Amino acid sequence: MSEPTSQPATQLPSRDAANWAKPVDGLKVGAISPEATNLNVEGKQLSGPLAGFGQMWQKTYRIRLSGADVTPEQVIKLWKENFPQFWPKGNRFFGGVGIEPGQVAVLNLAGPGGLNAPGGGPLISTGIMVIYADDESFSFMTPQGHMFAGMITFSAERAAETTCAQVQALVRASDPIYEIGFRLGLLKEEDRFWKYTLTALADFFGVHGAEPDLKIVLVDPKVQWAQAKNVWHNSAVRTGLYTLAAPVRWIRRLAK
Amino acid sequence: MAPVKLDITTRKINAKTSILDIRGEVTGSAESILMAAYAEATAAGAQAIILNFGGLEYMNSSGIGLLVTMLIRIQREKQRLLAFGLSDHYRQIFDLTQLDKAIGIHPTEAAALAAAG
């Protein structure tokens, strides 16, 4: 048995201090485009991978930028600056400029093939908070009601003389409704989403026809019944109700 | 792959408790070192794994992801995960990522050992 260790009396600032967001009591959406359907974000708590309901998955999507003369830092810089433009059609990311720790963005998500709700609104309005960002990576954490409870990390690195870009999700379905959806095929839709994103990113760097790899690990096969109550925050249900109530809002506006 | 700047020493305190002294950087590249230290502690019969973060110099979000997957593995093995030695900055990160709700955080090694039982 060896001697106990103790914490240093004086704490020096950590090298990563500027890369991390500060803890928040509730999310606050800053100034975003009026085009956004801003629901299910303001005031919500963050919901990490331990707070979700469904099985926990680690999914790693990776693409090699073969032939592109770019460093990981250049990839991340341009990815941050142009993040929304790589998403599949119909899906919108409303944040500020770039990607900074603490930034909150509203997501307006479409269904397969860019399918929107009647009237052109999103099928799901939810959000993310940027919890970490450095020169080679950045990470989002999801709020209550998002389809996933967890973290998604975007990164780039050199491997075998080639720069690779990667998306890694460590997530559970937030609630039982989403879990059923994922088991019925929505997880595949998530795969299509991030593969499309990486392919579009590769195109941006002049790498055409590259195919992303996908590695899937089932981290926890159990569901967490104690988190079934998360269904109260379900952003798909809440966005659907908002869409259904649109005629009532129109009538009220006309009556004023 | 970035070079790994992490060293972990496993200390067996008693039949049921081991401490992993972490020195350096916890990033995604640290997975094999962290899991090897965990495997060593488990092979020694540890039911309580205590992470000493007093020597932690740097951690990114992939490092947090690594701790989450380690935590799940420990829970599946019916073990417990505790920690001490976190600076105020890393305590904030554990708060932000909600790891502090699942890992018993203690101010000192003595407190962590007492909690481990």
mmCIF file of C-alpha atoms in Angstrom:
data_model
loop_
_atom_site.group_PDB
_atom_site.id
_atom_site.type_symbol
_atom_site.label_atom_id
_atom_site.label_comp_id
_atom_site.label_asym_id
_atom_site.label_seq_id
_atom_site.Cartn_x
_atom_site.Cartn_y
_atom_site.Cartn_z
ATOM 1 C CA MET A 1 0.000 0.000 0.000
ATOM 2 C CA SER A 2 1.412 3.391 -0.920
ATOM 3 C CA GLU A 3 0.961 6.833 0.579
ATOM 4 C CA PRO A 4 -2.179 8.862 -0.038
ATOM 5 C CA THR A 5 -1.901 11.641 -2.567
ATOM 6 C CA SER A 6 -3.416 15.053 -2.037
ATOM 7 C CA GLN A 7 -4.605 17.865 -4.251
ATOM 8 C CA PRO A 8 -2.215 20.798 -4.784
ATOM 9 C CA ALA A 9 -3.009 23.763 -2.511
ATOM 10 C CA THR A 10 -2.962 26.271 -5.378
ATOM 11 C CA GLN A 11 -4.741 25.509 -8.602
ATOM 12 C CA LEU A 12 -3.208 26.816 -11.798
ATOM 13 C CA PRO A 13 -5.570 27.605 -14.681
ATOM 14 C CA SER A 14 -6.035 24.505 -16.819
ATOM 15 C CA ARG A 15 -4.843 24.583 -20.424
ATOM 16 C CA ASP A 16 -8.299 23.516 -21.552
ATOM 17 C CA ALA A 17 -10.184 26.128 -19.499
ATOM 18 C CA ALA A 18 -11.090 28.320 -22.484
ATOM 19 C CA ASN A 19 -12.303 25.316 -24.471
ATOM 20 C CA TRP A 20 -15.135 24.363 -22.137
ATOM 21 C CA ALA A 21 -18.553 25.942 -21.649
ATOM 22 C CA LYS A 22 -19.616 26.854 -18.128
ATOM 23 C CA PRO A 23 -22.442 24.899 -16.480
ATOM 24 C CA VAL A 24 -25.881 26.430 -17.031
ATOM 25 C CA ASP A 25 -29.171 26.224 -15.133
ATOM 26 C CA GLY A 26 -31.220 26.402 -18.303
ATOM 27 C CA LEU A 27 -30.437 27.023 -21.970
ATOM 28 C CA LYS A 28 -30.764 30.549 -23.311
ATOM 29 C CA VAL A 29 -31.177 31.099 -27.034
ATOM 30 C CA GLY A 30 -29.382 34.183 -28.321
ATOM 31 C CA ALA A 31 -30.224 36.210 -31.400
ATOM 32 C CA ILE A 32 -31.076 33.843 -34.244
ATOM 33 C CA SER A 33 -32.745 34.127 -37.633
ATOM 34 C CA PRO A 34 -36.500 34.892 -37.561
ATOM 35 C CA GLU A 35 -36.869 31.981 -39.986
ATOM 36 C CA ALA A 36 -36.233 29.572 -37.113
ATOM 37 C CA THR A 37 -39.056 27.733 -35.389
ATOM 38 C CA ASN A 38 -37.687 28.230 -31.906
ATOM 39 C CA LEU A 39 -39.280 25.574 -29.712
ATOM 40 C CA ASN A 40 -38.077 23.189 -27.019
ATOM 41 C CA VAL A 41 -34.759 24.886 -26.249
ATOM 42 C CA GLU A 42 -35.224 27.991 -24.098
ATOM 43 C CA GLY A 43 -34.996 27.110 -20.412
ATOM 44 C CA LYS A 44 -34.372 23.402 -21.027
ATOM 45 C CA GLN A 45 -31.708 21.533 -19.077
ATOM 46 C CA LEU A 46 -28.856 19.745 -20.795
ATOM 47 C CA SER A 47 -29.340 16.013 -21.032
ATOM 48 C CA GLY A 48 -26.149 13.968 -21.219
ATOM 49 C CA PRO A 49 -25.711 10.337 -22.221
ATOM 50 C CA LEU A 50 -26.363 9.216 -18.646
ATOM 51 C CA ALA A 51 -29.754 10.941 -18.520
ATOM 52 C CA GLY A 52 -31.449 9.271 -21.478
ATOM 53 C CA PHE A 53 -33.860 6.341 -21.624
ATOM 54 C CA GLY A 54 -32.747 3.982 -24.366
ATOM 55 C CA GLN A 55 -29.790 1.778 -25.103
ATOM 56 C CA MET A 56 -26.502 3.665 -25.204
ATOM 57 C CA TRP A 57 -24.704 3.681 -28.541
ATOM 58 C CA GLN A 58 -21.345 4.984 -29.606
ATOM 59 C CA LYS A 59 -21.425 5.595 -33.327
ATOM 60 C CA THR A 60 -18.311 6.790 -35.109
ATOM 61 C CA TYR A 61 -18.579 8.103 -38.665
ATOM 62 C CA ARG A 62 -15.260 8.817 -40.349
ATOM 63 C CA ILE A 63 -14.159 9.980 -43.775
ATOM 64 C CA ARG A 64 -10.662 10.193 -45.253
ATOM 65 C CA LEU A 65 -9.945 13.430 -47.068
ATOM 66 C CA SER A 66 -7.550 11.645 -49.416
ATOM 67 C CA GLY A 67 -5.651 14.006 -51.672
ATOM 68 C CA ALA A 68 -6.805 17.156 -49.887
ATOM 69 C CA ASP A 69 -3.917 19.326 -48.751
ATOM 70 C CA VAL A 70 -5.504 20.356 -45.444
ATOM 71 C CA THR A 71 -4.484 20.047 -41.825
ATOM 72 C CA PRO A 72 -6.903 18.915 -39.098
ATOM 73 C CA GLU A 73 -6.913 22.491 -37.789
ATOM 74 C CA GLN A 74 -7.952 23.842 -41.200
ATOM 75 C CA VAL A 75 -10.733 21.260 -41.465
ATOM 76 C CA ILE A 76 -12.130 22.145 -38.049
ATOM 77 C CA LYS A 77 -11.853 25.899 -38.682
ATOM 78 C CA LEU A 78 -13.820 25.642 -41.927
ATOM 79 C CA TRP A 79 -16.256 23.116 -40.476
ATOM 80 C CA LYS A 80 -17.031 25.500 -37.610
ATOM 81 C CA GLU A 81 -17.452 28.447 -39.974
ATOM 82 C CA ASN A 82 -19.739 26.583 -42.364
ATOM 83 C CA PHE A 83 -21.356 24.023 -40.096
ATOM 84 C CA PRO A 84 -24.998 24.357 -41.272
ATOM 85 C CA GLN A 85 -24.234 24.127 -44.964
ATOM 86 C CA PHE A 86 -23.135 20.473 -44.791
ATOM 87 C CA TRP A 87 -26.445 19.222 -43.416
ATOM 88 C CA PRO A 88 -28.959 17.294 -45.542
ATOM 89 C CA LYS A 89 -31.652 19.297 -47.323
ATOM 90 C CA GLY A 90 -34.509 20.496 -45.127
ATOM 91 C CA ASN A 91 -32.491 20.452 -41.904
ATOM 92 C CA ARG A 92 -31.515 23.824 -40.476
ATOM 93 C CA PHE A 93 -29.026 24.855 -37.791
ATOM 94 C CA PHE A 94 -29.655 28.293 -36.335
ATOM 95 C CA GLY A 95 -26.734 29.378 -34.176
ATOM 96 C CA GLY A 96 -24.506 32.387 -34.051
ATOM 97 C CA VAL A 97 -21.430 32.811 -36.198
ATOM 98 C CA GLY A 98 -19.043 29.875 -35.914
ATOM 99 C CA ILE A 99 -18.977 27.395 -33.054
ATOM 100 C CA GLU A 100 -18.010 28.643 -29.589
ATOM 101 C CA PRO A 101 -18.203 27.034 -26.128
ATOM 102 C CA GLY A 102 -21.495 27.941 -24.466
ATOM 103 C CA GLN A 103 -23.263 28.753 -27.732
ATOM 104 C CA VAL A 104 -26.840 27.506 -27.989
ATOM 105 C CA ALA A 105 -28.295 26.667 -31.394
ATOM 106 C CA VAL A 106 -31.833 25.868 -32.497
ATOM 107 C CA LEU A 107 -32.266 22.915 -34.842
ATOM 108 C CA ASN A 108 -35.177 22.613 -37.257
ATOM 109 C CA LEU A 109 -35.161 19.033 -38.451
ATOM 110 C CA ALA A 110 -36.936 17.442 -41.384
ATOM 111 C CA GLY A 111 -37.901 13.837 -41.965
ATOM 112 C CA PRO A 112 -36.408 11.444 -44.519
ATOM 113 C CA GLY A 113 -35.865 13.105 -47.894
ATOM 114 C CA GLY A 114 -36.233 16.584 -46.405
ATOM 115 C CA LEU A 115 -39.895 15.985 -45.505
ATOM 116 C CA ASN A 116 -41.372 18.908 -43.590
ATOM 117 C CA ALA A 117 -44.576 19.319 -41.612
ATOM 118 C CA PRO A 118 -47.718 20.617 -43.360
ATOM 119 C CA GLY A 119 -47.212 24.348 -43.867
ATOM 120 C CA GLY A 120 -43.479 23.910 -44.377
ATOM 121 C CA GLY A 121 -42.435 23.899 -40.731
ATOM 122 C CA PRO A 122 -39.957 21.457 -39.250
ATOM 123 C CA LEU A 123 -40.991 18.019 -38.021
ATOM 124 C CA ILE A 124 -38.855 18.577 -34.950
ATOM 125 C CA SER A 125 -37.637 21.786 -33.374
ATOM 126 C CA THR A 126 -34.946 21.219 -30.783
ATOM 127 C CA GLY A 127 -31.414 22.422 -30.080
ATOM 128 C CA ILE A 128 -27.890 21.820 -28.878
ATOM 129 C CA MET A 129 -25.320 23.553 -26.734
ATOM 130 C CA VAL A 130 -21.659 23.687 -27.699
ATOM 131 C CA ILE A 131 -19.938 22.293 -24.606
ATOM 132 C CA TYR A 132 -16.394 22.124 -25.958
ATOM 133 C CA ALA A 133 -14.376 23.555 -28.834
ATOM 134 C CA ASP A 134 -10.667 23.590 -29.628
ATOM 135 C CA ASP A 135 -8.612 23.717 -32.821
ATOM 136 C CA GLU A 136 -9.121 20.035 -33.636
ATOM 137 C CA SER A 137 -12.565 19.239 -32.304
ATOM 138 C CA PHE A 138 -15.872 20.541 -30.988
ATOM 139 C CA SER A 139 -18.738 18.898 -29.116
ATOM 140 C CA PHE A 140 -22.452 19.389 -28.705
ATOM 141 C CA MET A 141 -24.648 18.271 -25.859
ATOM 142 C CA THR A 142 -28.378 17.897 -26.262
ATOM 143 C CA PRO A 143 -31.216 19.427 -24.215
ATOM 144 C CA GLN A 144 -34.235 17.693 -22.715
ATOM 145 C CA GLY A 145 -36.631 16.650 -25.441
ATOM 146 C CA HIS A 146 -34.019 16.121 -28.152
ATOM 147 C CA MET A 147 -34.331 12.697 -29.768
ATOM 148 C CA PHE A 148 -30.934 11.820 -28.308
ATOM 149 C CA ALA A 149 -29.630 12.391 -24.812
ATOM 150 C CA GLY A 150 -25.913 12.637 -25.243
ATOM 151 C CA MET A 151 -22.867 14.196 -26.790
ATOM 152 C CA ILE A 152 -21.730 14.479 -30.385
ATOM 153 C CA THR A 153 -18.089 15.253 -31.083
ATOM 154 C CA PHE A 154 -16.762 16.512 -34.412
ATOM 155 C CA SER A 155 -13.027 16.141 -34.920
ATOM 156 C CA ALA A 156 -10.223 15.874 -37.426
ATOM 157 C CA GLU A 157 -6.831 14.228 -37.218
ATOM 158 C CA ARG A 158 -3.930 12.978 -39.333
ATOM 159 C CA ALA A 159 -3.813 9.213 -39.837
ATOM 160 C CA ALA A 160 -1.484 7.473 -42.273
ATOM 161 C CA GLU A 161 -0.517 10.749 -44.003
ATOM 162 C CA THR A 162 -4.162 11.625 -44.607
ATOM 163 C CA THR A 163 -6.427 14.043 -42.792
ATOM 164 C CA CYS A 164 -9.616 12.375 -41.560
ATOM 165 C CA ALA A 165 -12.823 14.016 -40.379
ATOM 166 C CA GLN A 166 -15.006 12.303 -37.827
ATOM 167 C CA VAL A 167 -18.371 12.538 -36.110
ATOM 168 C CA GLN A 168 -18.756 10.509 -32.931
ATOM 169 C CA ALA A 169 -22.088 10.266 -31.135
ATOM 170 C CA LEU A 170 -22.381 8.873 -27.616
ATOM 171 C CA VAL A 171 -26.106 8.796 -27.125
ATOM 172 C CA ARG A 172 -29.237 7.159 -25.823
ATOM 173 C CA ALA A 173 -32.774 7.725 -27.087
ATOM 174 C CA SER A 174 -34.193 10.354 -24.754
ATOM 175 C CA ASP A 175 -37.485 8.643 -24.037
ATOM 176 C CA PRO A 176 -39.561 5.545 -24.833
ATOM 177 C CA ILE A 177 -41.191 7.077 -27.931
ATOM 178 C CA TYR A 178 -37.827 7.836 -29.521
ATOM 179 C CA GLU A 179 -36.481 4.433 -28.455
ATOM 180 C CA ILE A 180 -39.319 2.689 -30.295
ATOM 181 C CA GLY A 181 -38.626 4.903 -33.307
ATOM 182 C CA PHE A 182 -34.937 4.028 -33.272
ATOM 183 C CA ARG A 183 -35.650 0.321 -33.057
ATOM 184 C CA LEU A 184 -38.006 0.717 -36.024
ATOM 185 C CA GLY A 185 -35.326 2.307 -38.187
ATOM 186 C CA LEU A 186 -34.733 5.914 -37.158
ATOM 187 C CA LEU A 187 -31.170 5.048 -36.112
ATOM 188 C CA LYS A 188 -30.487 4.280 -39.777
ATOM 189 C CA GLU A 189 -31.814 7.733 -40.608
ATOM 190 C CA GLU A 190 -29.255 9.171 -38.186
ATOM 191 C CA ASP A 191 -26.555 7.227 -40.019
ATOM 192 C CA ARG A 192 -27.700 8.695 -43.333
ATOM 193 C CA PHE A 193 -27.660 12.179 -41.807
ATOM 194 C CA TRP A 194 -24.051 12.082 -40.630
ATOM 195 C CA LYS A 195 -22.769 10.192 -43.669
ATOM 196 C CA TYR A 196 -24.330 12.882 -45.855
ATOM 197 C CA THR A 197 -22.716 15.565 -43.685
ATOM 198 C CA LEU A 198 -19.239 14.034 -43.951
ATOM 199 C CA THR A 199 -19.591 13.480 -47.674
ATOM 200 C CA ALA A 200 -20.613 17.131 -48.124
ATOM 201 C CA LEU A 201 -17.641 18.194 -45.990
ATOM 202 C CA ALA A 202 -15.304 16.107 -48.145
ATOM 203 C CA ASP A 203 -16.812 17.656 -51.283
ATOM 204 C CA PHE A 204 -16.100 21.083 -49.775
ATOM 205 C CA PHE A 205 -12.412 20.145 -49.636
ATOM 206 C CA GLY A 206 -12.465 18.845 -53.208
ATOM 207 C CA VAL A 207 -12.614 15.162 -52.252
ATOM 208 C CA HIS A 208 -15.400 13.608 -54.302
ATOM 209 C CA GLY A 209 -16.856 10.117 -54.086
ATOM 210 C CA ALA A 210 -15.364 9.299 -50.690
ATOM 211 C CA GLU A 211 -17.449 6.939 -48.589
ATOM 212 C CA PRO A 212 -17.597 7.410 -44.788
ATOM 213 C CA ASP A 213 -16.887 4.430 -42.519
ATOM 214 C CA LEU A 214 -19.198 3.649 -39.633
ATOM 215 C CA LYS A 215 -18.270 1.865 -36.432
ATOM 216 C CA ILE A 216 -21.074 1.052 -33.995
ATOM 217 C CA VAL A 217 -20.631 -0.002 -30.376
ATOM 218 C CA LEU A 218 -23.552 -0.868 -28.118
ATOM 219 C CA VAL A 219 -22.166 0.589 -24.886
ATOM 220 C CA ASP A 220 -25.177 -0.244 -22.713
ATOM 221 C CA PRO A 221 -27.891 -2.651 -23.916
ATOM 222 C CA LYS A 222 -30.169 -1.763 -21.010
ATOM 223 C CA VAL A 223 -32.845 0.902 -21.029
ATOM 224 C CA GLN A 224 -33.224 3.212 -18.037
ATOM 225 C CA TRP A 225 -36.860 3.021 -16.988
ATOM 226 C CA ALA A 226 -36.273 5.730 -14.405
ATOM 227 C CA GLN A 227 -35.845 8.133 -17.338
ATOM 228 C CA ALA A 228 -39.140 7.212 -19.054
ATOM 229 C CA LYS A 229 -40.557 10.456 -17.667
ATOM 230 C CA ASN A 230 -38.424 12.293 -20.239
ATOM 231 C CA VAL A 231 -41.312 11.730 -22.642
ATOM 232 C CA TRP A 232 -42.897 14.872 -21.186
ATOM 233 C CA HIS A 233 -40.261 16.944 -23.009
ATOM 234 C CA ASN A 234 -40.449 15.024 -26.328
ATOM 235 C CA SER A 235 -39.672 17.658 -28.944
ATOM 236 C CA ALA A 236 -41.317 15.754 -31.811
ATOM 237 C CA VAL A 237 -44.625 15.581 -29.948
ATOM 238 C CA ARG A 238 -44.368 19.211 -28.862
ATOM 239 C CA THR A 239 -43.452 20.403 -32.357
ATOM 240 C CA GLY A 240 -46.349 18.361 -33.765
ATOM 241 C CA LEU A 241 -48.785 19.948 -31.331
ATOM 242 C CA TYR A 242 -47.424 23.385 -32.240
ATOM 243 C CA THR A 243 -47.993 22.629 -35.924
ATOM 244 C CA LEU A 244 -51.525 21.351 -35.290
ATOM 245 C CA ALA A 245 -52.327 24.530 -33.374
ATOM 246 C CA ALA A 246 -51.261 26.769 -36.276
ATOM 247 C CA PRO A 247 -54.870 27.481 -37.449
ATOM 248 C CA VAL A 248 -55.757 28.641 -33.924
ATOM 249 C CA ARG A 249 -52.789 31.048 -33.965
ATOM 250 C CA TRP A 250 -53.812 32.391 -37.395
ATOM 251 C CA ILE A 251 -57.396 32.998 -36.231
ATOM 252 C CA ARG A 252 -56.174 34.772 -33.091
ATOM 253 C CA ARG A 253 -53.908 36.999 -35.180
ATOM 254 C CA LEU A 254 -56.768 37.867 -37.535
ATOM 255 C CA ALA A 255 -59.042 38.665 -34.587
ATOM 256 C CA LYS A 256 -56.596 41.235 -33.181
ATOM 257 C CA MET B 1 -3.454 9.757 -33.868
ATOM 258 C CA ALA B 2 -2.179 12.293 -31.333
ATOM 259 C CA PRO B 3 0.535 11.022 -28.959
ATOM 260 C CA VAL B 4 -0.822 9.842 -25.616
ATOM 261 C CA LYS B 5 0.371 11.955 -22.691
ATOM 262 C CA LEU B 6 -1.125 9.924 -19.892
ATOM 263 C CA ASP B 7 0.251 7.733 -17.153
ATOM 264 C CA ILE B 8 -1.966 5.750 -14.792
ATOM 265 C CA THR B 9 -0.723 3.890 -11.748
ATOM 266 C CA THR B 10 -2.995 1.349 -10.114
ATOM 267 C CA ARG B 11 -2.810 1.128 -6.315
ATOM 268 C CA LYS B 12 -4.540 -1.746 -4.582
ATOM 269 C CA ILE B 13 -5.727 -0.335 -1.256
ATOM 270 C CA ASN B 14 -7.447 -3.474 0.020
ATOM 271 C CA ALA B 15 -9.215 -6.533 -1.341
ATOM 272 C CA LYS B 16 -12.143 -4.517 -2.651
ATOM 273 C CA THR B 17 -10.728 -1.084 -3.483
ATOM 274 C CA SER B 18 -8.184 0.197 -5.990
ATOM 275 C CA ILE B 19 -7.125 3.732 -6.807
ATOM 276 C CA LEU B 20 -6.089 4.778 -10.310
ATOM 277 C CA ASP B 21 -3.674 7.714 -10.075
ATOM 278 C CA ILE B 22 -4.107 9.712 -13.292
ATOM 279 C CA ARG B 23 -1.275 11.945 -14.458
ATOM 280 C CA GLY B 24 -1.417 13.811 -17.746
ATOM 281 C CA GLU B 25 -4.091 14.214 -20.391
ATOM 282 C CA VAL B 26 -7.414 12.397 -20.674
ATOM 283 C CA THR B 27 -8.415 12.497 -24.339
ATOM 284 C CA GLY B 28 -9.852 10.015 -26.817
ATOM 285 C CA SER B 29 -6.336 8.646 -27.340
ATOM 286 C CA ALA B 30 -6.195 7.526 -23.716
ATOM 287 C CA GLU B 31 -8.724 4.712 -24.075
ATOM 288 C CA SER B 32 -6.300 1.776 -24.078
ATOM 289 C CA ILE B 33 -4.341 3.089 -21.078
ATOM 290 C CA LEU B 34 -7.448 3.848 -19.032
ATOM 291 C CA MET B 35 -9.134 0.550 -19.821
ATOM 292 C CA ALA B 36 -5.918 -1.393 -19.108
ATOM 293 C CA ALA B 37 -5.693 0.248 -15.678
ATOM 294 C CA TYR B 38 -9.353 -0.552 -15.038
ATOM 295 C CA ALA B 39 -8.796 -4.170 -16.108
ATOM 296 C CA GLU B 40 -5.813 -4.421 -13.753
ATOM 297 C CA ALA B 41 -7.893 -3.130 -10.836
ATOM 298 C CA THR B 42 -10.757 -5.484 -11.684
ATOM 299 C CA ALA B 43 -8.407 -8.459 -11.963
ATOM 300 C CA ALA B 44 -7.213 -7.603 -8.456
ATOM 301 C CA GLY B 45 -10.793 -7.982 -7.243
ATOM 302 C CA ALA B 46 -11.737 -4.318 -6.874
ATOM 303 C CA GLN B 47 -15.409 -3.625 -6.290
ATOM 304 C CA ALA B 48 -14.765 0.102 -5.876
ATOM 305 C CA ILE B 49 -12.611 1.928 -8.414
ATOM 306 C CA ILE B 50 -11.412 5.356 -7.302
ATOM 307 C CA LEU B 51 -10.009 7.800 -9.841
ATOM 308 C CA ASN B 52 -7.424 10.246 -8.501
ATOM 309 C CA PHE B 53 -7.561 13.310 -10.753
ATOM 310 C CA GLY B 54 -4.944 15.269 -8.769
ATOM 311 C CA GLY B 55 -2.496 14.924 -11.661
ATOM 312 C CA LEU B 56 -4.973 15.692 -14.450
ATOM 313 C CA GLU B 57 -3.471 18.305 -16.773
ATOM 314 C CA TYR B 58 -5.869 18.392 -19.700
ATOM 315 C CA MET B 59 -9.177 16.857 -20.720
ATOM 316 C CA ASN B 60 -11.273 17.277 -23.825
ATOM 317 C CA SER B 61 -14.798 16.139 -24.621
ATOM 318 C CA SER B 62 -13.568 12.809 -26.011
ATOM 319 C CA GLY B 63 -11.987 12.239 -22.599
ATOM 320 C CA ILE B 64 -15.373 12.812 -20.980
ATOM 321 C CA GLY B 65 -16.868 10.313 -23.438
ATOM 322 C CA LEU B 66 -14.234 7.831 -22.352
ATOM 323 C CA LEU B 67 -15.173 8.291 -18.693
ATOM 324 C CA VAL B 68 -18.851 7.767 -19.573
ATOM 325 C CA THR B 69 -18.158 4.469 -21.334
ATOM 326 C CA MET B 70 -15.914 3.380 -18.445
ATOM 327 C CA LEU B 71 -18.652 4.267 -15.967
ATOM 328 C CA ILE B 72 -21.199 2.167 -17.876
ATOM 329 C CA ARG B 73 -18.807 -0.761 -17.951
ATOM 330 C CA ILE B 74 -18.251 -0.443 -14.198
ATOM 331 C CA GLN B 75 -21.993 -0.274 -13.510
ATOM 332 C CA ARG B 76 -22.570 -3.376 -15.633
ATOM 333 C CA GLU B 77 -19.969 -5.211 -13.555
ATOM 334 C CA LYS B 78 -21.788 -4.104 -10.381
ATOM 335 C CA GLN B 79 -18.761 -2.092 -9.300
ATOM 336 C CA ARG B 80 -18.699 1.496 -8.044
ATOM 337 C CA LEU B 81 -16.808 4.466 -9.455
ATOM 338 C CA LEU B 82 -15.608 7.270 -7.185
ATOM 339 C CA ALA B 83 -13.234 10.163 -7.703
ATOM 340 C CA PHE B 84 -11.194 12.767 -5.840
ATOM 341 C CA GLY B 85 -8.549 15.364 -6.606
ATOM 342 C CA LEU B 86 -10.669 17.297 -9.113
ATOM 343 C CA SER B 87 -9.790 20.978 -9.421
ATOM 344 C CA ASP B 88 -12.631 23.514 -9.421
ATOM 345 C CA HIS B 89 -12.399 23.659 -13.227
ATOM 346 C CA TYR B 90 -12.818 19.907 -13.684
ATOM 347 C CA ARG B 91 -15.582 19.836 -11.077
ATOM 348 C CA GLN B 92 -17.425 22.336 -13.295
ATOM 349 C CA ILE B 93 -16.929 20.068 -16.299
ATOM 350 C CA PHE B 94 -18.299 17.095 -14.361
ATOM 351 C CA ASP B 95 -21.261 19.283 -13.449
ATOM 352 C CA LEU B 96 -21.763 20.416 -17.051
ATOM 353 C CA THR B 97 -21.650 16.861 -18.389
ATOM 354 C CA GLN B 98 -23.619 15.454 -15.436
ATOM 355 C CA LEU B 99 -20.908 12.953 -14.597
ATOM 356 C CA ASP B 100 -21.068 14.216 -11.018
ATOM 357 C CA LYS B 101 -24.530 12.641 -10.702
ATOM 358 C CA ALA B 102 -23.174 9.172 -11.435
ATOM 359 C CA ILE B 103 -19.659 9.268 -10.005
ATOM 360 C CA GLY B 104 -19.160 9.872 -6.306
ATOM 361 C CA ILE B 105 -16.962 12.977 -6.149
ATOM 362 C CA HIS B 106 -14.942 13.496 -2.956
ATOM 363 C CA PRO B 107 -12.538 16.222 -1.852
ATOM 364 C CA THR B 108 -9.771 13.940 -0.604
ATOM 365 C CA GLU B 109 -8.489 10.422 -0.916
ATOM 366 C CA ALA B 110 -9.476 9.725 2.683
ATOM 367 C CA ALA B 111 -13.059 10.804 1.996
ATOM 368 C CA ALA B 112 -13.229 8.682 -1.151
ATOM 369 C CA LEU B 113 -11.888 5.653 0.707
ATOM 370 C CA ALA B 114 -14.380 6.166 3.505
ATOM 371 C CA ALA B 115 -17.218 6.334 0.965
ATOM 372 C CA ALA B 116 -15.932 3.213 -0.773
ATOM 373 C CA GLY B 117 -16.363 1.399 2.546
#
